[in-house]
Amino acid sequence: MDQFPLVFPFRTDDRRYVYDLGTNDFFTVDQEIWDNFVQREISVLTRKDISAVLADGIFTVQQAEQFILPSYAALQNKLEHDLGSLILCVSEKCNMRCSYCTYGGNYTYTRTHSDRTMSLDVARRALDYYLPRAPKPTLGFFGGEPLLVPAFMEKILEYALKKVDSIDVNLTTNGTLLRGAVVDWLACNKVNLLVSIDGIQETHDRNRRLRSGTPTFSLILDNLRKAAADHPEWFKKSVRVHMVATPPYDLRPYEELILNNRDLFEDSLAISLSFVNTQDTDAVECSPSIEANKTKEIERMRTQYFHAHVQENRSKLTVESSLFDTEMFKIHRRKIFDTGNGIIPLNGACLPALRRIYVDVDGRLHICERINGSMPVGSVYDGVSARLIHNIIENYAHISSKACRNCWAARYCPLCYVHAADNECFDIKKKETRCEAIRKSICDSFILYNSIMERNPEAFAYMHEFFML
C-alpha cells in the first residue's frame, strides 16, 4: 500500500481546501474531490486514486525528504561572519517576585533568584568576541532586573561604541525602576524597551509584586506615563509592552488595560501577549476547565481579529495582533513551489547563535535566554563552539525526524529546542506532548487566513512592509 501524501483538508464557511506540504500552497477543491479523496478512509487510497488529481498540483509529496540543515563547514563560516544579537544577563538580582517567574523555583533545570551580577570582564570579553562577527550588532540587556545595575549597562554600552559606530540596544524590564535619569539615558541612547505589565490593576497585582509583597501596577503605569510625557518620540517608537496571561485565562483585563490607556498603547504591534509557560512545572493549573476557557478566549480573539481585517479596521485591535500576526505573516509570505519540494525547516528551530547568543553571569554562552542552562555552546573565554552547535542541531533533527517528516504541518510548526530540552539532552516525548495542539492551532490559522482572504484579498498587504522573525 502506498503511503498517503502529506496533505491536509480543511474548510471555511464558504470553500473547501487542501493544503499540500510539497508545494506549500492551498488548493480549492470541488465537492467530488472532497468526497472521493479527502473524506475517504486513508487506508483505501492508493497511488492510482491519487493520480487523478495530480494535475491539480495536489498530493506532490508522500514524505518529507529531509530537514534543511547546514553542513559543518557552512556553520563554521557563518559563526565567524553572521552572528545575531548578543543578550547579556547583566544580573540575576530582581526586586520583584512574580508568581509565575521562570526563576522562582517552580521550573525544572532552571536557575533560581540570586544576588549574582555579571562582571565587567565577562561583558567586555563577550563584546570582544561578538562585535567582529556581527554584521548588524544588536545588544540586549536581560536579568533578573537590568535596571538594578544601570551604571554597569552604561559602561558596557560605552565600551561597545568605542569598537563600532552604532549598535541597536534592547532591554527587558519589569518597569518598577523606570524613572528619572535612567529614562533619560534610555531615551538618549534610543534603547528599545520591553516592559512587563499584566492587564488592569487587579490582574497585574495578583501576580506581579515586589519582594516585600507590595503591588506594582500603579507604580509601573505611573512610570510609563511619565516616560511618555518626558520623551514622547522615543516612547512611541521604542517602548513595547509584554503581558503574560495566567489561569483562568480571562483576556478581558488585558484588553481593558489597552483600551483605557490608548494614549500609551495606541499601536497594537507594540503589544505582545503570551500564555504562562506550563512546561517543566506543576505550579500552573492545567485542569480541563481551565484549558477549555483558554481555548474559548483564543477563539474570541480570533473572531475579533477576523472582523478587524475584513473591515480594514486594525486600529481597534488590542492583543489580537500578538496572538495571530506571526502565523498570518508566515502564511502570507510563504514560499510556494511549482513542483513538490520535500525539504522542510527544522520546525521553529533557529540556527543557534545565528539569531541570538545568551550570556549568563558566569560567561557561559547559550543558544537563547529561554532554554535551560544545561546545554551551553561555549564561553566568553573560548567563543562559540561550532562542534557543540552542530551536535545540538543534529541531535534535535534526529529525534524529530520520524514524526516531523510525516507531518503535514512541518513547515509551520513553532516547536524548537526549548520544547524538547531536558537535562543535557533532548527528549522527543516531551516535544510530542505538544504536537496535537500545534496541529490544531495551525489548522485554525489556515482557516482564519483563507476566511479573511476570501472576503478581503488585500487584508494582509501591510505585511509586505515589515519583517518578522
Short mmCIF file of C-alpha atoms in Angstrom, two decimals:
data_model
loop_
_atom_site.label_atom_id
_atom_site.label_comp_id
_atom_site.label_asym_id
_atom_site.label_seq_id
_atom_site.Cartn_x
_atom_site.Cartn_y
_atom_site.Cartn_z
CA MET A 1 0.00 0.00 0.00
CA ASP A 2 1.42 3.40 -0.98
CA GLN A 3 1.87 5.95 1.77
CA PHE A 4 -0.74 8.69 1.98
CA PRO A 5 0.62 12.07 0.77
CA LEU A 6 1.26 14.95 3.11
CA VAL A 7 -1.88 16.98 2.57
CA PHE A 8 -4.41 18.45 4.95
CA PRO A 9 -8.07 19.08 4.16
CA PHE A 10 -9.93 21.93 5.84
CA ARG A 11 -12.86 24.17 5.07
CA THR A 12 -14.01 27.71 5.70
CA ASP A 13 -17.66 28.70 5.79
CA ASP A 14 -17.66 29.10 2.01
CA ARG A 15 -15.00 26.84 0.49
CA ARG A 16 -13.21 23.52 0.73
CA TYR A 17 -9.41 23.49 0.68
CA VAL A 18 -6.49 21.11 0.62
CA TYR A 19 -3.11 22.27 1.91
CA ASP A 20 -0.25 20.48 0.15
CA LEU A 21 3.05 20.35 2.02
CA GLY A 22 5.06 19.74 -1.16
CA THR A 23 4.06 22.96 -2.94
CA ASN A 24 3.27 24.75 0.34
CA ASP A 25 0.08 26.03 -1.21
CA PHE A 26 -3.68 25.93 -0.72
CA PHE A 27 -5.99 24.46 -3.35
CA THR A 28 -9.73 24.89 -3.51
CA VAL A 29 -11.38 21.59 -4.36
CA ASP A 30 -14.83 20.77 -5.63
CA GLN A 31 -17.36 18.52 -3.97
CA GLU A 32 -16.34 15.45 -5.96
CA ILE A 33 -12.68 15.63 -4.99
CA TRP A 34 -13.63 16.40 -1.40
CA ASP A 35 -15.93 13.38 -1.23
CA ASN A 36 -13.84 10.94 -3.24
CA PHE A 37 -10.38 11.76 -1.95
CA VAL A 38 -10.43 13.85 1.19
CA GLN A 39 -13.22 12.25 3.19
CA ARG A 40 -12.49 8.62 2.32
CA GLU A 41 -10.52 6.46 4.71
CA ILE A 42 -6.77 6.90 4.18
CA SER A 43 -6.31 3.14 4.15
CA VAL A 44 -8.21 2.75 0.87
CA LEU A 45 -6.33 5.44 -1.01
CA THR A 46 -3.65 4.27 -3.43
CA ARG A 47 -1.36 6.00 -5.88
CA LYS A 48 -3.82 5.13 -8.66
CA ASP A 49 -6.58 7.02 -6.83
CA ILE A 50 -4.33 9.98 -6.25
CA SER A 51 -3.06 10.22 -9.83
CA ALA A 52 -6.46 11.52 -10.95
CA VAL A 53 -5.88 14.80 -9.15
CA LEU A 54 -2.11 15.15 -9.51
CA ALA A 55 -2.74 17.51 -12.42
CA ASP A 56 -4.29 19.96 -9.96
CA GLY A 57 -0.96 20.25 -8.15
CA ILE A 58 -2.17 18.42 -5.06
CA PHE A 59 -0.52 15.38 -3.45
CA THR A 60 3.03 16.18 -4.53
CA VAL A 61 4.95 14.74 -1.58
CA GLN A 62 4.37 11.48 0.28
CA GLN A 63 7.06 12.04 2.88
CA ALA A 64 9.32 14.98 3.53
CA GLU A 65 12.75 14.09 2.18
CA GLN A 66 14.89 15.88 4.73
CA PHE A 67 15.32 18.85 7.02
CA ILE A 68 17.16 21.98 5.94
CA LEU A 69 20.43 21.53 7.83
CA PRO A 70 23.75 23.35 7.39
CA SER A 71 26.96 21.46 6.79
CA TYR A 72 29.59 21.72 9.49
CA ALA A 73 31.81 23.86 7.22
CA ALA A 74 28.95 26.21 6.35
CA LEU A 75 28.04 26.53 10.03
CA GLN A 76 31.65 27.34 10.95
CA ASN A 77 31.75 30.05 8.30
CA LYS A 78 28.50 31.65 9.40
CA LEU A 79 29.56 31.63 13.05
CA GLU A 80 32.60 33.66 12.07
CA HIS A 81 30.70 36.22 10.00
CA ASP A 82 26.99 36.23 10.73
CA LEU A 83 26.15 36.25 14.44
CA GLY A 84 22.74 37.53 15.51
CA SER A 85 22.03 39.52 18.67
CA LEU A 86 24.04 39.31 21.89
CA ILE A 87 21.99 39.11 25.10
CA LEU A 88 23.75 39.72 28.41
CA CYS A 89 22.25 38.56 31.69
CA VAL A 90 23.69 41.55 33.48
CA SER A 91 22.30 40.47 36.86
CA GLU A 92 20.33 37.63 38.42
CA LYS A 93 19.02 40.06 41.03
CA CYS A 94 15.37 41.03 40.89
CA ASN A 95 13.34 43.38 43.08
CA MET A 96 10.12 41.50 42.27
CA ARG A 97 8.79 38.04 42.98
CA CYS A 98 6.23 37.27 40.27
CA SER A 99 4.11 34.20 40.91
CA TYR A 100 4.89 32.62 37.54
CA CYS A 101 8.55 33.62 37.23
CA THR A 102 10.76 31.14 35.41
CA TYR A 103 13.40 31.71 38.09
CA GLY A 104 11.03 31.38 41.05
CA GLY A 105 11.98 27.79 41.85
CA ASN A 106 8.99 26.13 40.20
CA TYR A 107 10.64 25.11 36.91
CA THR A 108 12.90 22.09 36.46
CA TYR A 109 16.51 22.62 35.31
CA THR A 110 16.19 26.42 35.66
CA ARG A 111 18.21 28.64 37.97
CA THR A 112 16.56 30.42 40.89
CA HIS A 113 16.82 34.03 42.07
CA SER A 114 20.24 35.11 43.31
CA ASP A 115 22.24 38.26 44.03
CA ARG A 116 24.90 37.48 41.43
CA THR A 117 25.84 40.10 38.83
CA MET A 118 27.89 39.86 35.66
CA SER A 119 31.45 41.16 35.92
CA LEU A 120 32.76 43.88 33.65
CA ASP A 121 35.42 41.46 32.41
CA VAL A 122 32.81 38.90 31.27
CA ALA A 123 30.76 41.55 29.48
CA ARG A 124 33.78 43.01 27.70
CA ARG A 125 35.02 39.58 26.63
CA ALA A 126 31.57 38.81 25.25
CA LEU A 127 31.60 42.02 23.19
CA ASP A 128 35.19 41.45 22.05
CA TYR A 129 34.17 38.08 20.65
CA TYR A 130 30.79 39.14 19.29
CA LEU A 131 31.27 42.51 17.60
CA PRO A 132 33.77 41.49 14.87
CA ARG A 133 31.43 38.65 13.88
CA ALA A 134 28.13 40.55 13.80
CA PRO A 135 27.19 42.35 10.56
CA LYS A 136 24.47 44.29 12.39
CA PRO A 137 25.37 44.45 16.09
CA THR A 138 22.44 44.19 18.49
CA LEU A 139 22.94 44.19 22.25
CA GLY A 140 20.30 43.02 24.72
CA PHE A 141 20.24 43.58 28.48
CA PHE A 142 18.42 40.88 30.42
CA GLY A 143 18.03 39.74 34.02
CA GLY A 144 16.83 39.46 36.74
CA GLU A 145 16.08 43.13 36.53
CA PRO A 146 18.66 45.01 34.43
CA LEU A 147 17.71 48.43 35.80
CA LEU A 148 19.15 47.39 39.18
CA VAL A 149 22.59 47.89 37.59
CA PRO A 150 22.24 50.98 35.35
CA ALA A 151 25.85 52.15 35.80
CA PHE A 152 27.08 48.75 34.63
CA MET A 153 24.98 48.92 31.47
CA GLU A 154 26.25 52.44 30.75
CA LYS A 155 29.84 51.19 30.93
CA ILE A 156 29.06 48.26 28.63
CA LEU A 157 27.40 50.44 26.02
CA GLU A 158 30.28 52.93 26.17
CA TYR A 159 32.71 50.07 25.62
CA ALA A 160 30.75 48.76 22.65
CA LEU A 161 30.52 52.17 21.00
CA LYS A 162 34.30 52.52 21.12
CA LYS A 163 34.50 49.47 18.86
CA VAL A 164 31.57 50.06 16.48
CA ASP A 165 29.93 53.19 15.10
CA SER A 166 26.42 52.17 16.13
CA ILE A 167 24.59 49.34 17.86
CA ASP A 168 20.93 48.56 18.43
CA VAL A 169 20.15 48.11 22.12
CA ASN A 170 17.25 46.19 23.67
CA LEU A 171 16.30 45.97 27.33
CA THR A 172 13.69 43.88 29.13
CA THR A 173 12.42 45.36 32.39
CA ASN A 174 9.65 44.99 34.96
CA GLY A 175 9.17 48.77 34.83
CA THR A 176 9.36 49.50 38.55
CA LEU A 177 12.66 51.40 38.25
CA LEU A 178 11.79 53.20 35.03
CA ARG A 179 12.17 56.80 36.17
CA GLY A 180 14.47 59.81 36.40
CA ALA A 181 17.96 59.69 34.95
CA VAL A 182 17.53 56.07 33.88
CA VAL A 183 14.75 57.03 31.47
CA ASP A 184 16.80 59.94 30.15
CA TRP A 185 19.69 57.55 29.43
CA LEU A 186 17.43 55.04 27.71
CA ALA A 187 15.85 57.70 25.52
CA CYS A 188 19.17 59.37 24.72
CA ASN A 189 20.60 56.05 23.51
CA LYS A 190 17.38 55.06 21.70
CA VAL A 191 17.14 51.83 23.67
CA ASN A 192 14.29 49.56 22.61
CA LEU A 193 12.38 48.78 25.78
CA LEU A 194 10.12 45.81 26.60
CA VAL A 195 8.11 46.46 29.76
CA SER A 196 6.08 43.82 31.59
CA ILE A 197 2.58 44.72 32.76
CA ASP A 198 -0.24 42.20 33.08
CA GLY A 199 -3.61 43.76 32.39
CA ILE A 200 -5.60 46.01 34.72
CA GLN A 201 -4.65 46.55 38.34
CA GLU A 202 -6.46 43.57 39.86
CA THR A 203 -5.00 41.09 37.37
CA HIS A 204 -1.49 42.54 37.44
CA ASP A 205 -1.20 42.87 41.21
CA ARG A 206 -2.31 39.28 41.74
CA ASN A 207 0.87 38.02 40.09
CA ARG A 208 3.45 40.80 39.95
CA ARG A 209 4.61 42.12 43.34
CA LEU A 210 7.81 43.43 44.89
CA ARG A 211 9.87 41.16 47.14
CA SER A 212 8.13 42.86 50.07
CA GLY A 213 4.74 41.83 48.69
CA THR A 214 3.83 45.37 47.62
CA PRO A 215 1.65 45.57 44.47
CA THR A 216 3.30 47.23 41.47
CA PHE A 217 0.60 48.16 38.93
CA SER A 218 0.21 51.84 39.87
CA LEU A 219 3.96 52.32 40.12
CA ILE A 220 4.64 50.85 36.66
CA LEU A 221 1.78 52.67 34.94
CA ASP A 222 2.84 56.00 36.51
CA ASN A 223 6.42 55.36 35.35
CA LEU A 224 5.25 54.65 31.80
CA ARG A 225 3.08 57.76 31.70
CA LYS A 226 5.92 59.97 32.98
CA ALA A 227 8.38 58.44 30.47
CA ALA A 228 5.92 59.06 27.64
CA ALA A 229 5.47 62.68 28.71
CA ASP A 230 9.19 63.37 29.04
CA HIS A 231 10.28 61.58 25.86
CA PRO A 232 7.22 61.21 23.62
CA GLU A 233 9.05 60.47 20.34
CA TRP A 234 11.28 57.79 21.89
CA PHE A 235 8.38 56.27 23.81
CA LYS A 236 6.19 55.95 20.74
CA LYS A 237 8.95 54.46 18.61
CA SER A 238 10.86 52.31 21.09
CA VAL A 239 8.69 51.19 24.02
CA ARG A 240 6.73 47.96 23.82
CA VAL A 241 4.63 46.19 26.42
CA HIS A 242 4.54 42.47 27.15
CA MET A 243 1.76 40.76 29.09
CA VAL A 244 1.56 37.21 30.44
CA ALA A 245 -1.87 35.62 30.72
CA THR A 246 -2.33 33.21 33.62
CA PRO A 247 -5.23 30.96 34.68
CA PRO A 248 -8.18 31.36 34.43
CA TYR A 249 -7.06 32.99 31.13
CA ASP A 250 -9.67 35.73 31.03
CA LEU A 251 -8.23 38.14 28.46
CA ARG A 252 -10.69 40.98 29.09
CA PRO A 253 -8.47 42.65 31.73
CA TYR A 254 -5.63 42.77 29.20
CA GLU A 255 -7.89 44.29 26.58
CA GLU A 256 -9.20 46.75 29.15
CA LEU A 257 -5.71 47.95 30.03
CA ILE A 258 -5.07 48.84 26.38
CA LEU A 259 -8.48 50.42 25.76
CA ASN A 260 -8.30 52.54 28.93
CA ASN A 261 -4.79 53.78 28.11
CA ARG A 262 -4.78 54.31 24.36
CA ASP A 263 -2.53 57.33 24.82
CA LEU A 264 0.20 54.90 25.91
CA PHE A 265 -0.73 51.83 23.88
CA GLU A 266 -2.08 53.08 20.57
CA ASP A 267 -0.21 50.66 18.30
CA SER A 268 -1.23 47.00 18.55
CA LEU A 269 2.11 45.99 17.05
CA ALA A 270 3.80 47.40 20.20
CA ILE A 271 1.83 45.00 22.40
CA SER A 272 2.66 41.35 22.93
CA LEU A 273 0.80 38.75 24.94
CA SER A 274 1.80 35.21 25.78
CA PHE A 275 0.40 32.50 27.98
CA VAL A 276 2.26 31.38 31.08
CA ASN A 277 4.74 28.57 30.49
CA THR A 278 3.27 25.25 31.63
CA GLN A 279 6.24 23.08 30.64
CA ASP A 280 8.55 21.62 33.31
CA THR A 281 6.38 22.78 36.20
CA ASP A 282 3.46 21.65 38.32
CA ALA A 283 2.85 25.14 39.66
CA VAL A 284 0.46 26.24 36.89
CA GLU A 285 -3.08 24.91 36.96
CA CYS A 286 -3.90 22.95 33.79
CA SER A 287 -7.33 21.44 34.52
CA PRO A 288 -9.67 20.65 31.61
CA SER A 289 -11.95 23.55 32.55
CA ILE A 290 -9.04 25.98 32.63
CA GLU A 291 -7.79 24.80 29.23
CA ALA A 292 -11.33 25.00 27.82
CA ASN A 293 -11.59 28.60 28.97
CA LYS A 294 -8.23 29.38 27.34
CA THR A 295 -9.48 27.88 24.07
CA LYS A 296 -12.69 29.90 24.31
CA GLU A 297 -10.79 33.14 24.85
CA ILE A 298 -8.43 32.47 21.94
CA GLU A 299 -11.44 31.84 19.72
CA ARG A 300 -12.98 35.14 20.84
CA MET A 301 -9.74 36.92 19.96
CA ARG A 302 -9.63 35.14 16.60
CA THR A 303 -13.15 36.34 15.75
CA GLN A 304 -12.22 39.93 16.60
CA TYR A 305 -9.05 39.66 14.51
CA PHE A 306 -11.09 38.32 11.59
CA HIS A 307 -13.58 41.19 11.63
CA ALA A 308 -10.86 43.83 12.00
CA HIS A 309 -9.10 42.59 8.86
CA VAL A 310 -12.19 42.02 6.79
CA GLN A 311 -13.46 45.51 7.66
CA GLU A 312 -9.96 47.06 7.40
CA ASN A 313 -10.16 48.39 10.93
CA ARG A 314 -6.98 47.13 12.60
CA SER A 315 -6.79 50.24 14.80
CA LYS A 316 -9.38 48.66 17.09
CA LEU A 317 -7.19 45.66 17.90
CA THR A 318 -5.65 45.25 21.34
CA VAL A 319 -3.86 41.94 21.98
CA GLU A 320 -5.15 40.09 18.92
CA SER A 321 -2.22 41.01 16.68
CA SER A 322 0.19 39.45 19.13
CA LEU A 323 -1.73 36.18 19.07
CA PHE A 324 -2.20 35.82 15.32
CA ASP A 325 0.10 38.10 13.30
CA THR A 326 3.09 35.76 13.33
CA GLU A 327 1.19 32.85 11.80
CA MET A 328 -0.61 35.10 9.31
CA PHE A 329 2.76 36.51 8.30
CA LYS A 330 4.25 33.04 7.80
CA ILE A 331 1.31 32.01 5.63
CA HIS A 332 1.02 35.23 3.63
CA ARG A 333 4.75 35.49 2.95
CA ARG A 334 5.23 31.75 2.39
CA LYS A 335 7.36 30.43 -0.44
CA ILE A 336 5.30 28.46 -2.96
CA PHE A 337 6.98 25.73 -5.02
CA ASP A 338 5.94 24.92 -8.59
CA THR A 339 6.59 21.23 -8.01
CA GLY A 340 6.69 19.22 -4.82
CA ASN A 341 9.54 20.22 -2.53
CA GLY A 342 10.11 17.81 0.31
CA ILE A 343 12.86 19.81 2.05
CA ILE A 344 11.40 21.30 5.22
CA PRO A 345 12.63 23.58 8.02
CA LEU A 346 13.62 22.13 11.39
CA ASN A 347 10.27 23.19 12.89
CA GLY A 348 10.59 26.60 14.54
CA ALA A 349 14.20 25.94 15.49
CA CYS A 350 16.74 28.61 14.62
CA LEU A 351 20.37 28.08 13.75
CA PRO A 352 21.87 28.60 17.22
CA ALA A 353 23.95 31.77 17.65
CA LEU A 354 22.89 33.00 14.23
CA ARG A 355 19.76 34.57 15.70
CA ARG A 356 20.96 35.26 19.23
CA ILE A 357 23.57 34.34 21.83
CA TYR A 358 22.70 34.46 25.52
CA VAL A 359 25.50 35.08 28.02
CA ASP A 360 24.90 34.13 31.66
CA VAL A 361 26.61 35.90 34.57
CA ASP A 362 29.43 33.35 34.56
CA GLY A 363 30.21 33.95 30.89
CA ARG A 364 28.77 30.72 29.50
CA LEU A 365 27.12 31.02 26.09
CA HIS A 366 23.66 29.55 25.39
CA ILE A 367 21.53 29.38 22.25
CA CYS A 368 18.89 31.68 23.79
CA GLU A 369 17.57 33.01 27.09
CA ARG A 370 14.56 30.65 27.06
CA ILE A 371 16.36 27.32 27.11
CA ASN A 372 17.53 25.78 30.38
CA GLY A 373 21.20 26.18 31.24
CA SER A 374 22.22 22.53 30.86
CA MET A 375 23.43 22.77 27.24
CA PRO A 376 25.89 25.67 26.89
CA VAL A 377 27.56 26.15 23.50
CA GLY A 378 30.74 27.89 24.58
CA SER A 379 32.04 30.66 26.80
CA VAL A 380 33.28 34.22 26.51
CA TYR A 381 36.79 32.84 27.02
CA ASP A 382 36.71 30.35 24.12
CA GLY A 383 33.88 31.63 21.93
CA VAL A 384 31.05 29.67 20.38
CA SER A 385 31.79 26.02 19.68
CA ALA A 386 30.72 25.09 16.16
CA ARG A 387 31.01 21.43 17.16
CA LEU A 388 28.60 21.81 20.09
CA ILE A 389 26.10 23.71 17.98
CA HIS A 390 26.34 21.23 15.14
CA ASN A 391 25.72 18.40 17.63
CA ILE A 392 22.67 20.20 19.03
CA ILE A 393 21.20 20.64 15.56
CA GLU A 394 21.88 17.03 14.54
CA ASN A 395 20.56 15.58 17.80
CA TYR A 396 17.37 17.61 17.59
CA ALA A 397 16.90 16.68 13.95
CA HIS A 398 17.46 13.03 14.77
CA ILE A 399 14.80 12.83 17.49
CA SER A 400 12.38 14.86 15.36
CA SER A 401 12.90 13.13 12.03
CA LYS A 402 10.41 10.26 12.19
CA ALA A 403 7.41 12.29 13.33
CA CYS A 404 8.13 15.56 11.52
CA ARG A 405 8.87 14.06 8.11
CA ASN A 406 5.40 12.54 8.14
CA CYS A 407 3.54 15.60 9.39
CA TRP A 408 1.61 17.94 7.06
CA ALA A 409 2.19 20.84 9.49
CA ALA A 410 6.00 20.65 9.39
CA ARG A 411 6.55 23.98 7.60
CA TYR A 412 4.57 25.96 10.21
CA CYS A 413 5.42 24.15 13.43
CA PRO A 414 6.83 26.61 16.03
CA LEU A 415 8.40 23.96 18.27
CA CYS A 416 12.14 24.29 18.83
CA TYR A 417 14.99 23.13 21.05
CA VAL A 418 13.34 24.74 24.08
CA HIS A 419 10.33 22.44 23.86
CA ALA A 420 12.43 19.26 23.83
CA ALA A 421 15.26 20.27 26.18
CA ASP A 422 15.72 18.02 29.17
CA ASN A 423 18.81 17.78 31.36
CA GLU A 424 21.78 17.95 28.96
CA CYS A 425 19.80 16.21 26.21
CA PHE A 426 16.61 16.27 24.13
CA ASP A 427 13.51 14.22 24.90
CA ILE A 428 11.19 13.53 21.95
CA LYS A 429 8.33 12.56 24.27
CA LYS A 430 8.46 15.99 25.85
CA LYS A 431 8.14 17.59 22.43
CA GLU A 432 5.43 15.24 21.20
CA THR A 433 3.10 16.15 24.07
CA ARG A 434 2.53 19.41 22.19
CA CYS A 435 2.08 18.05 18.66
CA GLU A 436 -1.68 17.59 18.61
CA ALA A 437 -2.32 21.08 19.99
CA ILE A 438 0.14 22.58 17.49
CA ARG A 439 -1.57 20.90 14.54
CA LYS A 440 -4.94 22.15 15.77
CA SER A 441 -3.54 25.68 16.06
CA ILE A 442 -2.08 25.57 12.54
CA CYS A 443 -5.37 24.28 11.16
CA ASP A 444 -7.13 27.20 12.85
CA SER A 445 -4.58 29.57 11.28
CA PHE A 446 -5.20 28.13 7.81
CA ILE A 447 -8.94 28.63 8.25
CA LEU A 448 -8.52 32.16 9.61
CA TYR A 449 -6.16 33.25 6.83
CA ASN A 450 -8.26 31.89 3.98
CA SER A 451 -11.52 33.11 5.51
CA ILE A 452 -10.11 36.63 5.62
CA MET A 453 -8.64 36.47 2.12
CA GLU A 454 -11.94 35.27 0.66
CA ARG A 455 -13.59 38.47 1.88
CA ASN A 456 -10.71 40.93 1.60
CA PRO A 457 -7.84 39.86 -0.70
CA GLU A 458 -5.81 42.93 0.32
CA ALA A 459 -6.22 42.38 4.06
CA PHE A 460 -2.57 41.43 4.63
CA ALA A 461 -0.94 43.82 2.15
CA TYR A 462 0.55 45.72 5.09
CA MET A 463 2.65 42.65 5.94
CA HIS A 464 4.84 43.32 2.91
CA GLU A 465 6.10 46.45 4.67
CA PHE A 466 7.85 44.78 7.60
CA PHE A 467 9.99 41.82 8.54
CA MET A 468 9.07 39.37 11.28
CA LEU A 469 11.28 36.70 12.84
#
